[in-house]
Amino acid sequence: MKYISTRSKIKPITSAEAILQGLAKDGGLFVPEKIPKVTLEEIDSLKDKTYEQLSAWLLGKYLTDYTEDELGECAELAYNWFDVTARVPVAVLIQDPKNPVAPVGNMELWHGPTSAFKDIALQMLPHLMRMALKKVGETKTILILVATSGDTGKAALAGFADVPQTKIMVFYPDGGVSQIQKLQMVTQGGSNVNVTAVRGNFDDAQTGVKKIFGDKKIRAELDKLGVKLSSANSINWGRLVPQIAYYFAGYRELIKTNQIKLGDKIIISVPTGNFGNILAAYYALRMGLPIKKLICASNMNNVLTEFFATGVYNRNREFFKTITPSMDILISSNLERLLYHESGGDFKQVSRYMTELNTKGKYQIDKTLKARLDKIFHAEYVTEDETKLFIKRVYASFKYLLDTHSAVSIAALSKYRGRTKDLTPVLSASTASPYKFTSAVLEALEKPIDGVDDLAQLKLLNRATNFKMPKNLAVLSAAQILHNDVCDKDEMAQRVLDFAAK
Ligand SMILES: *Cc1c(COP(=O)(O)O)cnc(C)c1O
């Protein structure tokens, strides 16, 4: 299997090369030349596999330049320390007891080391990169640079810590992340890890990192030190491909718990930001997993809801800061891959849309493409109040606690069911532990939090609900602080050079 760009005709490259390059030179994203197909028999044969084996099986369909042993090793190292043996368990919530044919499986994607779904990709990517370096004969050390507003930084740190031939450096805005997010980062162990606070806001940190990536002089100096810069960006193919696996695992769980039979179609609902998670579900559909509809769930930043309804993508709009910060996005980068596949590989058309997005901030897809997307997707957005309402309702009905993002998915699903009366069984992507967004969850449950700090809120939520708290958060207040560095934004480049030389 070779990889090509969404924006022009390039010479096809291997998956190892695509993972190391991240972004194609023409600015496009890497996509597989063909989407592999699986049969129902093959899906049936997954039933006795561990999650690690299932993941390696899925990766083998796309990363054909890796050996079976290599992919097995990647999956073991990525997932063997998740805190439940199922790795991705599914909690079945029967929405209406009088109507047991309409279950909702809440697929818990947050049992990794940072309690959010990005772990599933970011625990895998470093190992895929490390092996890719060997395959292409690269001897330099890869330095991953990240500017973070909170969650991605910790997930990347946990993934790259102590991975050979890599280093990771994370910049976060001093005073600009939550107490818990900061503690998660500054207590990160590992001999190849650096965490530095930047005096300024997130934009300052991000601009600083972008400048370093674009600075030829710094790159030359790093080159002399035997170091090459890279990013762990969510558009890297190596981050997307591990996510396809859990949709097969979720389908298998619905069979195991007798909610569906092999071959039955399901609906998948996904709380969407950068369009990575739902795109992975789309690949599963195109591979042959029986899926009737994909529900694209958004918050008040509803640029995607409008896009699927009208065919117009328009980023010129008000930006809202919501209680689902990981979905506060106006440019959903991975949508480009969908447009490529559903236009039948028409890179000229995709390239035109992306140019228009850049210059005018909007584009309109043609009727044929729109009609194709209509068959697959249904989009809904939900308000802040609706999100909280569903946290409260689901807790009241099932003693089950949703985080804010997962609640957006369930609320959007409920709107879909109301509109269509479609009671097909559902798999809903649950993307974070409720303990990651404690204050909003406590508010949804109508628990007063005035004057209660983040760490105390964890305990409060635990006492109020008895819902299991992830161990990585429970031990946080006692963990040793390992990183105290603070710098000005114009010192960032020097800090990178210092760390590279270490
Ligand atoms: C990143 C993230 C999302 C959005 O996923 P995309 O792949 O960007 O669409 C949703 N929920 C949580 C908790 C996230 O961290």
Coordinates of C-alpha atoms and ligand atoms in Angstrom, one line a residue:
M1 CA 0.0 0.0 0.0
K2 CA 1.4 3.4 -1.1
Y3 CA 0.4 6.9 -0.1
I4 CA -0.4 9.9 -2.2
S5 CA -1.3 13.6 -1.6
T6 CA -4.8 15.1 -1.6
R7 CA -3.6 18.1 -3.6
S8 CA -1.5 17.0 -6.6
K9 CA -0.1 14.0 -8.3
I10 CA 3.0 13.0 -6.4
K11 CA 5.2 9.9 -6.6
P12 CA 3.5 7.4 -4.3
I13 CA 5.5 6.9 -1.1
T14 CA 5.6 4.2 1.6
S15 CA 3.7 4.5 4.9
A16 CA 7.0 4.9 6.8
E17 CA 7.9 7.9 4.6
A18 CA 4.4 9.4 5.0
I19 CA 4.6 9.1 8.8
L20 CA 8.0 10.8 8.9
Q21 CA 7.0 13.6 6.5
G22 CA 3.7 14.3 8.2
L23 CA 2.5 16.8 5.6
A24 CA 3.0 16.4 1.8
K25 CA 5.3 19.0 0.2
D26 CA 2.3 20.5 -1.8
G27 CA 0.5 21.2 1.5
G28 CA -1.8 18.3 1.1
L29 CA -2.4 15.3 3.4
F30 CA -1.3 11.8 2.8
V31 CA -4.0 9.3 1.9
P32 CA -3.8 5.6 1.0
E33 CA -4.0 4.9 -2.8
K34 CA -6.8 2.5 -2.2
I35 CA -9.0 1.7 0.9
P36 CA -8.6 -1.9 1.8
K37 CA -11.7 -4.1 2.0
V38 CA -12.6 -6.6 4.7
T39 CA -15.3 -9.3 4.6
L40 CA -17.9 -10.2 7.3
E41 CA -16.0 -13.5 7.9
E42 CA -12.9 -11.5 8.6
I43 CA -14.8 -9.2 11.0
D44 CA -16.2 -12.4 12.7
S45 CA -12.7 -13.7 13.1
L46 CA -11.7 -10.7 15.3
K47 CA -13.9 -12.0 18.1
D48 CA -11.1 -13.9 19.9
K49 CA -8.4 -11.4 19.4
T50 CA -7.0 -9.1 22.2
Y51 CA -7.3 -5.4 21.5
E52 CA -3.6 -5.3 20.8
Q53 CA -4.0 -8.1 18.2
L54 CA -7.0 -6.4 16.6
S55 CA -5.0 -3.2 16.4
A56 CA -2.0 -4.9 14.8
W57 CA -4.4 -6.6 12.3
L58 CA -5.9 -3.3 11.3
L59 CA -2.6 -1.5 11.0
G60 CA -1.4 -4.4 8.8
K61 CA -4.1 -3.5 6.2
Y62 CA -2.6 0.0 5.8
L63 CA 1.1 -0.1 6.9
T64 CA 2.2 -2.8 4.5
D65 CA 5.9 -1.9 4.7
Y66 CA 5.9 -2.8 8.4
T67 CA 6.2 -6.5 9.4
E68 CA 3.5 -8.3 11.4
D69 CA 6.0 -8.6 14.3
E70 CA 6.7 -4.9 14.2
L71 CA 3.1 -3.9 14.3
G72 CA 2.4 -6.4 17.1
E73 CA 5.2 -4.9 19.1
C74 CA 3.9 -1.3 18.4
A75 CA 0.4 -2.3 19.6
E76 CA 1.8 -4.1 22.8
L77 CA 3.9 -1.1 23.7
A78 CA 1.1 1.3 23.1
Y79 CA -1.7 -0.4 24.9
N80 CA -0.5 -2.9 27.4
W81 CA -0.6 -0.2 30.2
F82 CA -4.1 1.0 29.6
D83 CA -6.0 0.6 32.8
V84 CA -8.6 -2.1 31.7
T85 CA -7.8 -5.3 29.8
A86 CA -10.5 -4.6 27.2
R87 CA -8.5 -1.4 26.5
V88 CA -11.6 0.1 24.8
P89 CA -14.6 -1.1 26.8
V90 CA -18.2 -0.3 25.7
A91 CA -20.8 0.6 28.3
V92 CA -24.2 -0.3 27.0
L93 CA -26.9 2.3 27.9
I94 CA -30.3 1.2 26.9
Q95 CA -32.0 4.5 26.2
D96 CA -35.5 3.4 26.6
P97 CA -36.2 0.3 28.7
K98 CA -39.5 -0.3 26.9
N99 CA -37.6 -0.4 23.6
P100 CA -34.6 -2.7 24.1
V101 CA -33.8 -2.7 20.4
A102 CA -32.4 0.8 20.6
P103 CA -29.2 0.5 22.6
V104 CA -26.4 3.0 22.8
G105 CA -22.9 1.6 23.3
N106 CA -20.7 4.3 24.9
M107 CA -17.3 3.4 23.6
E108 CA -14.8 4.5 26.3
L109 CA -11.7 5.7 24.5
W110 CA -10.1 7.1 27.6
H111 CA -8.4 4.3 29.5
G112 CA -4.9 5.4 28.5
P113 CA -2.3 7.3 30.6
T114 CA -3.9 10.8 30.2
S115 CA -7.6 9.7 30.3
A116 CA -8.5 11.1 26.8
F117 CA -8.9 9.5 23.5
K118 CA -5.8 11.1 22.0
D119 CA -3.8 8.5 23.9
I120 CA -4.9 5.8 21.5
A121 CA -3.1 7.5 18.6
L122 CA -0.3 9.2 20.6
Q123 CA 0.7 6.0 22.4
M124 CA 1.2 4.4 19.0
L125 CA 2.7 7.1 16.8
P126 CA 6.1 7.3 18.6
H127 CA 6.7 3.6 18.0
L128 CA 5.6 3.8 14.4
M129 CA 8.0 6.8 14.0
R130 CA 10.9 5.0 15.7
M131 CA 10.5 2.0 13.3
A132 CA 10.0 4.3 10.3
L133 CA 13.4 5.9 11.1
K134 CA 15.1 2.5 10.8
K135 CA 13.2 1.7 7.6
V136 CA 14.3 4.8 5.7
G137 CA 17.8 4.6 7.2
E138 CA 17.6 7.9 9.2
T139 CA 20.2 8.1 12.0
K140 CA 19.3 11.6 13.3
T141 CA 17.3 12.0 16.5
I142 CA 13.8 13.3 15.9
L143 CA 12.8 16.3 18.2
I144 CA 9.1 16.6 18.5
L145 CA 8.0 20.2 19.2
V146 CA 4.6 20.9 20.6
A147 CA 2.7 24.1 21.6
T148 CA -0.2 23.1 23.8
S149 CA -3.3 24.7 25.3
G150 CA -3.5 21.7 27.6
D151 CA -4.4 18.2 26.7
T152 CA -2.4 17.4 23.6
G153 CA 0.8 18.3 25.3
K154 CA 0.4 15.7 28.1
A155 CA -0.7 13.0 25.7
A156 CA 2.3 13.6 23.4
L157 CA 4.7 13.7 26.4
A158 CA 3.3 10.4 27.7
G159 CA 3.6 8.8 24.3
F160 CA 7.2 9.9 23.5
A161 CA 8.8 9.6 27.0
D162 CA 11.8 7.3 26.8
V163 CA 11.2 6.3 23.1
P164 CA 14.6 5.7 21.6
Q165 CA 15.9 8.2 18.9
T166 CA 13.3 10.7 19.8
K167 CA 13.1 13.8 22.1
I168 CA 10.0 15.8 23.0
M169 CA 9.7 19.4 24.0
V170 CA 6.4 21.0 25.0
F171 CA 5.7 24.7 25.4
Y172 CA 2.6 25.8 27.3
P173 CA 1.3 29.3 28.2
D174 CA 2.4 30.2 31.7
G175 CA -0.9 30.6 33.7
G176 CA -2.9 29.6 30.6
V177 CA -3.7 26.0 31.4
S178 CA -5.7 24.4 34.2
Q179 CA -4.1 23.4 37.5
I180 CA -4.6 19.8 36.6
Q181 CA -3.3 20.1 33.0
K182 CA -0.2 21.9 34.4
L183 CA 0.4 19.2 37.0
Q184 CA 0.0 16.5 34.4
M185 CA 2.8 18.0 32.3
V186 CA 5.3 19.2 34.9
T187 CA 5.3 15.8 36.6
Q188 CA 6.1 13.9 33.4
G189 CA 9.1 11.6 33.8
G190 CA 11.5 10.4 31.0
S191 CA 15.1 11.1 30.0
N192 CA 14.2 12.7 26.6
V193 CA 11.5 15.1 27.9
N194 CA 11.3 18.9 28.3
V195 CA 8.4 21.0 29.5
T196 CA 8.7 24.8 29.4
A197 CA 6.2 27.5 30.3
V198 CA 6.1 30.6 28.0
R199 CA 5.3 34.0 29.4
G200 CA 2.3 34.8 27.2
N201 CA -0.8 33.2 25.9
F202 CA -1.3 30.0 23.8
D203 CA -1.0 32.0 20.5
D204 CA 2.4 33.3 21.6
A205 CA 3.6 29.7 22.3
Q206 CA 2.1 28.4 19.0
T207 CA 3.6 31.3 17.0
G208 CA 7.0 30.7 18.6
V209 CA 6.9 27.0 17.7
K210 CA 5.8 27.8 14.1
K211 CA 8.7 30.3 13.8
I212 CA 11.2 27.7 14.9
F213 CA 9.9 25.2 12.3
G214 CA 10.2 27.9 9.6
D215 CA 13.7 29.1 10.6
K216 CA 16.4 27.7 8.3
K217 CA 19.3 28.9 10.6
I218 CA 17.9 27.0 13.6
R219 CA 17.3 23.9 11.4
A220 CA 20.9 24.1 10.2
E221 CA 22.2 24.3 13.8
L222 CA 20.0 21.4 14.9
D223 CA 21.3 19.5 11.9
K224 CA 24.9 19.9 13.2
L225 CA 23.7 18.5 16.5
G226 CA 22.2 15.4 14.7
V227 CA 18.7 16.5 15.4
K228 CA 15.7 16.9 13.0
L229 CA 12.4 18.7 14.0
S230 CA 9.1 17.0 13.6
S231 CA 5.5 17.4 14.9
A232 CA 3.0 15.0 16.4
N233 CA 0.2 16.8 14.5
S234 CA -3.2 15.2 14.3
I235 CA -3.0 15.3 10.5
N236 CA -0.2 12.8 10.5
W237 CA -1.3 9.5 9.0
G238 CA 0.3 7.7 11.9
R239 CA -2.2 9.3 14.2
L240 CA -5.2 8.6 12.2
V241 CA -4.7 4.9 11.3
P242 CA -4.6 3.5 15.0
Q243 CA -8.1 5.1 15.4
I244 CA -9.7 3.0 12.8
A245 CA -9.2 -0.2 14.9
Y246 CA -11.5 0.8 17.7
Y247 CA -14.6 1.0 15.5
F248 CA -14.1 -2.7 14.7
A249 CA -13.6 -3.4 18.4
G250 CA -16.7 -1.5 19.3
Y251 CA -18.8 -3.4 16.7
R252 CA -17.5 -6.6 18.1
E253 CA -18.5 -5.5 21.6
L254 CA -22.0 -4.8 20.5
I255 CA -22.2 -8.4 19.1
K256 CA -20.7 -9.9 22.3
T257 CA -23.3 -8.1 24.4
N258 CA -26.1 -9.3 22.1
Q259 CA -27.1 -5.9 21.0
I260 CA -26.6 -6.8 17.4
K261 CA -25.8 -9.8 15.2
L262 CA -22.9 -10.0 12.8
G263 CA -23.8 -8.1 9.6
D264 CA -26.3 -5.8 11.3
K265 CA -25.8 -2.1 10.5
I266 CA -25.1 0.4 13.2
I267 CA -25.0 4.1 13.6
I268 CA -21.8 5.8 14.9
S269 CA -21.9 9.1 16.6
V270 CA -18.7 11.1 17.1
P271 CA -18.0 14.4 19.0
T272 CA -16.0 16.2 16.3
G273 CA -13.3 18.9 16.3
N274 CA -10.5 18.4 13.8
F275 CA -12.5 15.6 12.0
G276 CA -9.9 12.9 12.8
N277 CA -11.9 10.6 15.0
I278 CA -15.0 10.6 12.7
L279 CA -12.8 10.2 9.6
A280 CA -11.4 7.0 11.2
A281 CA -15.0 5.8 11.4
Y282 CA -15.5 6.7 7.7
Y283 CA -12.5 4.5 6.8
A284 CA -14.0 1.7 8.8
L285 CA -17.2 2.1 6.8
R286 CA -15.4 2.2 3.5
M287 CA -13.5 -1.0 4.5
G288 CA -16.8 -2.8 5.0
L289 CA -17.8 -2.4 8.6
P290 CA -21.6 -2.4 8.5
I291 CA -22.4 1.2 9.2
K292 CA -25.7 2.9 8.3
K293 CA -24.8 6.5 9.2
L294 CA -22.1 8.6 10.8
I295 CA -23.3 11.4 13.1
C296 CA -21.0 14.4 13.2
A297 CA -21.7 16.0 16.6
S298 CA -20.5 19.6 17.1
N299 CA -20.8 22.2 19.8
M300 CA -21.7 25.9 19.2
N301 CA -18.7 26.1 16.9
N302 CA -21.0 24.5 14.3
V303 CA -19.1 25.1 11.1
L304 CA -19.4 21.3 10.2
T305 CA -23.1 21.2 11.0
E306 CA -23.6 23.9 8.5
F307 CA -21.2 22.3 6.0
F308 CA -23.1 19.0 5.9
A309 CA -26.5 20.8 5.7
T310 CA -25.6 23.2 3.0
G311 CA -22.4 22.2 1.2
V312 CA -20.8 25.5 2.2
Y313 CA -17.8 25.4 4.5
N314 CA -17.4 28.9 6.0
R315 CA -14.9 29.7 8.7
N316 CA -15.9 33.4 8.8
R317 CA -17.9 33.3 12.0
E318 CA -17.9 34.0 15.7
F319 CA -15.6 31.7 17.7
F320 CA -17.0 30.4 21.0
K321 CA -15.1 29.1 24.0
T322 CA -17.1 26.2 25.3
I323 CA -17.1 23.5 28.0
T324 CA -16.0 21.2 25.2
P325 CA -12.7 22.9 24.4
S326 CA -11.3 20.1 22.3
M327 CA -14.0 20.8 19.8
D328 CA -13.5 24.5 19.7
I329 CA -12.2 24.5 16.1
L330 CA -13.1 26.4 13.0
I331 CA -10.8 24.6 10.5
S332 CA -11.3 20.8 10.6
S333 CA -8.1 19.8 8.8
N334 CA -9.0 16.1 8.3
L335 CA -12.1 17.0 6.3
E336 CA -9.7 17.4 3.3
R337 CA -9.2 13.6 3.3
L338 CA -12.9 12.9 3.1
L339 CA -13.3 15.4 0.2
Y340 CA -10.5 13.6 -1.6
H341 CA -12.0 10.1 -1.2
E342 CA -15.6 11.0 -1.9
S343 CA -14.7 13.1 -5.0
G344 CA -13.1 9.9 -6.4
G345 CA -9.6 11.2 -5.9
D346 CA -10.1 14.6 -7.7
F347 CA -7.1 16.4 -6.2
K348 CA -7.6 19.4 -8.5
Q349 CA -11.0 20.0 -7.0
V350 CA -9.7 19.4 -3.4
S351 CA -6.8 21.8 -4.1
R352 CA -9.2 24.5 -5.4
Y353 CA -11.4 24.2 -2.2
M354 CA -8.4 24.4 0.1
T355 CA -7.1 27.5 -1.8
E356 CA -10.5 29.2 -1.4
L357 CA -10.5 28.3 2.3
N358 CA -7.2 30.0 2.6
T359 CA -8.0 33.1 0.6
K360 CA -11.7 33.7 1.2
G361 CA -12.2 31.6 4.3
K362 CA -14.9 29.5 2.6
Y363 CA -15.8 27.2 -0.2
Q364 CA -18.8 25.4 -1.6
I365 CA -18.6 21.8 -2.8
D366 CA -20.4 20.7 -6.0
K367 CA -23.7 18.9 -6.0
T368 CA -22.4 15.5 -6.8
L369 CA -20.0 15.5 -3.9
K370 CA -22.7 16.9 -1.6
A371 CA -25.1 14.1 -2.6
R372 CA -22.5 11.5 -1.8
L373 CA -21.8 13.0 1.7
D374 CA -25.6 13.1 2.4
K375 CA -25.8 9.4 2.0
I376 CA -23.1 8.8 4.7
F377 CA -23.3 11.7 7.2
H378 CA -25.8 13.4 9.4
A379 CA -24.7 16.5 11.4
E380 CA -26.1 18.1 14.5
Y381 CA -24.8 20.7 17.0
V382 CA -25.8 21.2 20.6
T383 CA -25.7 24.1 23.0
E384 CA -23.9 24.4 26.3
D385 CA -27.2 23.8 28.2
E386 CA -28.1 20.8 26.2
T387 CA -24.7 19.3 26.9
K388 CA -25.1 19.7 30.6
L389 CA -28.6 18.4 30.5
F390 CA -27.5 15.2 28.9
I391 CA -24.8 14.7 31.5
K392 CA -27.4 15.1 34.2
R393 CA -30.0 12.9 32.4
V394 CA -27.6 10.0 31.6
Y395 CA -26.4 10.1 35.2
A396 CA -29.9 10.0 36.6
S397 CA -31.0 7.1 34.3
F398 CA -27.9 4.9 34.4
K399 CA -25.6 6.2 37.2
Y400 CA -23.2 6.6 34.4
L401 CA -21.1 9.7 34.1
L402 CA -20.3 11.3 30.7
D403 CA -17.7 14.0 30.1
T404 CA -18.8 17.1 28.3
H405 CA -17.5 16.0 24.8
S406 CA -19.1 12.5 25.1
A407 CA -22.3 14.2 26.2
V408 CA -22.3 16.3 23.0
S409 CA -22.3 13.0 21.0
I410 CA -25.2 11.6 22.9
A411 CA -27.2 14.8 22.7
A412 CA -26.6 15.0 19.0
L413 CA -27.7 11.4 18.6
S414 CA -30.9 12.2 20.5
K415 CA -31.6 15.0 18.1
Y416 CA -31.1 12.6 15.2
R417 CA -33.4 10.1 16.7
G418 CA -36.0 12.7 17.3
R419 CA -35.8 13.9 13.7
T420 CA -35.7 10.5 11.9
K421 CA -37.3 8.1 14.4
D422 CA -34.4 5.8 13.4
L423 CA -33.7 3.4 16.3
T424 CA -30.8 1.6 14.8
P425 CA -28.3 0.5 17.5
V426 CA -25.6 3.1 18.1
L427 CA -21.9 3.2 19.0
S428 CA -21.1 6.6 20.5
A429 CA -17.4 7.7 20.8
S430 CA -16.7 8.7 24.4
T431 CA -13.5 10.8 24.2
A432 CA -12.6 11.7 27.7
S433 CA -13.0 10.7 31.3
P434 CA -15.5 12.9 33.1
Y435 CA -12.7 13.7 35.6
K436 CA -10.9 15.6 32.8
F437 CA -13.6 18.2 32.7
T438 CA -14.6 18.1 36.3
S439 CA -16.0 21.6 36.9
A440 CA -18.4 21.5 34.0
V441 CA -19.5 18.0 35.0
L442 CA -20.1 19.1 38.6
E443 CA -22.1 22.1 37.3
A444 CA -24.2 19.8 35.2
L445 CA -24.9 17.7 38.3
E446 CA -25.8 21.0 40.1
K447 CA -23.0 20.7 42.7
P448 CA -21.7 24.1 43.8
I449 CA -18.0 24.6 43.0
D450 CA -17.4 28.2 44.1
G451 CA -14.0 28.5 45.7
V452 CA -13.2 24.8 45.2
D453 CA -9.9 24.3 43.4
D454 CA -9.3 21.8 40.6
L455 CA -7.8 19.1 42.8
A456 CA -10.5 19.3 45.4
Q457 CA -13.1 19.2 42.6
L458 CA -11.8 15.7 41.6
K459 CA -12.5 14.5 45.1
L460 CA -15.9 16.2 45.2
L461 CA -17.0 14.6 42.0
N462 CA -15.8 11.2 43.2
R463 CA -17.7 11.5 46.5
A464 CA -20.8 12.8 44.7
T465 CA -21.0 10.0 42.1
N466 CA -18.7 7.1 43.2
F467 CA -17.8 6.9 39.5
K468 CA -14.3 5.5 39.1
M469 CA -11.5 8.1 39.1
P470 CA -8.6 7.3 36.7
K471 CA -5.4 6.5 38.7
N472 CA -3.2 9.0 36.8
L473 CA -5.5 11.8 38.1
A474 CA -5.9 10.3 41.6
V475 CA -2.1 10.3 42.2
L476 CA -1.5 13.8 40.7
S477 CA -1.4 15.8 43.9
A478 CA 1.4 13.6 45.3
A479 CA 3.5 13.4 42.1
Q480 CA 6.9 15.0 42.1
I481 CA 7.4 18.2 40.1
L482 CA 10.2 17.7 37.5
H483 CA 9.9 20.7 35.2
N484 CA 10.1 24.4 36.5
D485 CA 11.4 26.1 33.3
V486 CA 9.8 29.4 32.3
C487 CA 10.9 31.5 29.4
D488 CA 10.0 34.6 27.3
K489 CA 8.6 34.0 23.8
D490 CA 11.8 35.3 22.2
E491 CA 13.9 32.8 24.1
M492 CA 12.1 29.7 22.8
A493 CA 14.5 29.0 20.0
Q494 CA 17.5 29.1 22.3
R495 CA 15.7 26.7 24.7
V496 CA 15.1 24.3 21.8
L497 CA 18.8 24.5 20.8
D498 CA 19.9 23.9 24.5
F499 CA 17.6 20.9 24.8
A500 CA 18.7 19.5 21.5
A501 CA 22.4 19.7 22.6
K502 CA 21.7 17.8 25.8
Ligands
LIG1 C1 -9.5 16.0 20.3 C2 -10.7 15.7 21.0 C3 -12.0 15.6 20.3 C4 -12.1 15.9 18.8 O1 -11.5 14.9 18.0 P1 -11.1 15.2 16.5 O2 -10.4 14.0 16.0 O3 -10.3 16.4 16.6 O4 -12.4 15.5 15.8 C5 -13.1 15.3 21.0 N1 -13.1 15.1 22.4 C6 -11.9 15.2 23.1 C7 -11.9 14.9 24.5 C8 -10.7 15.4 22.4 O5 -9.6 15.5 23.1

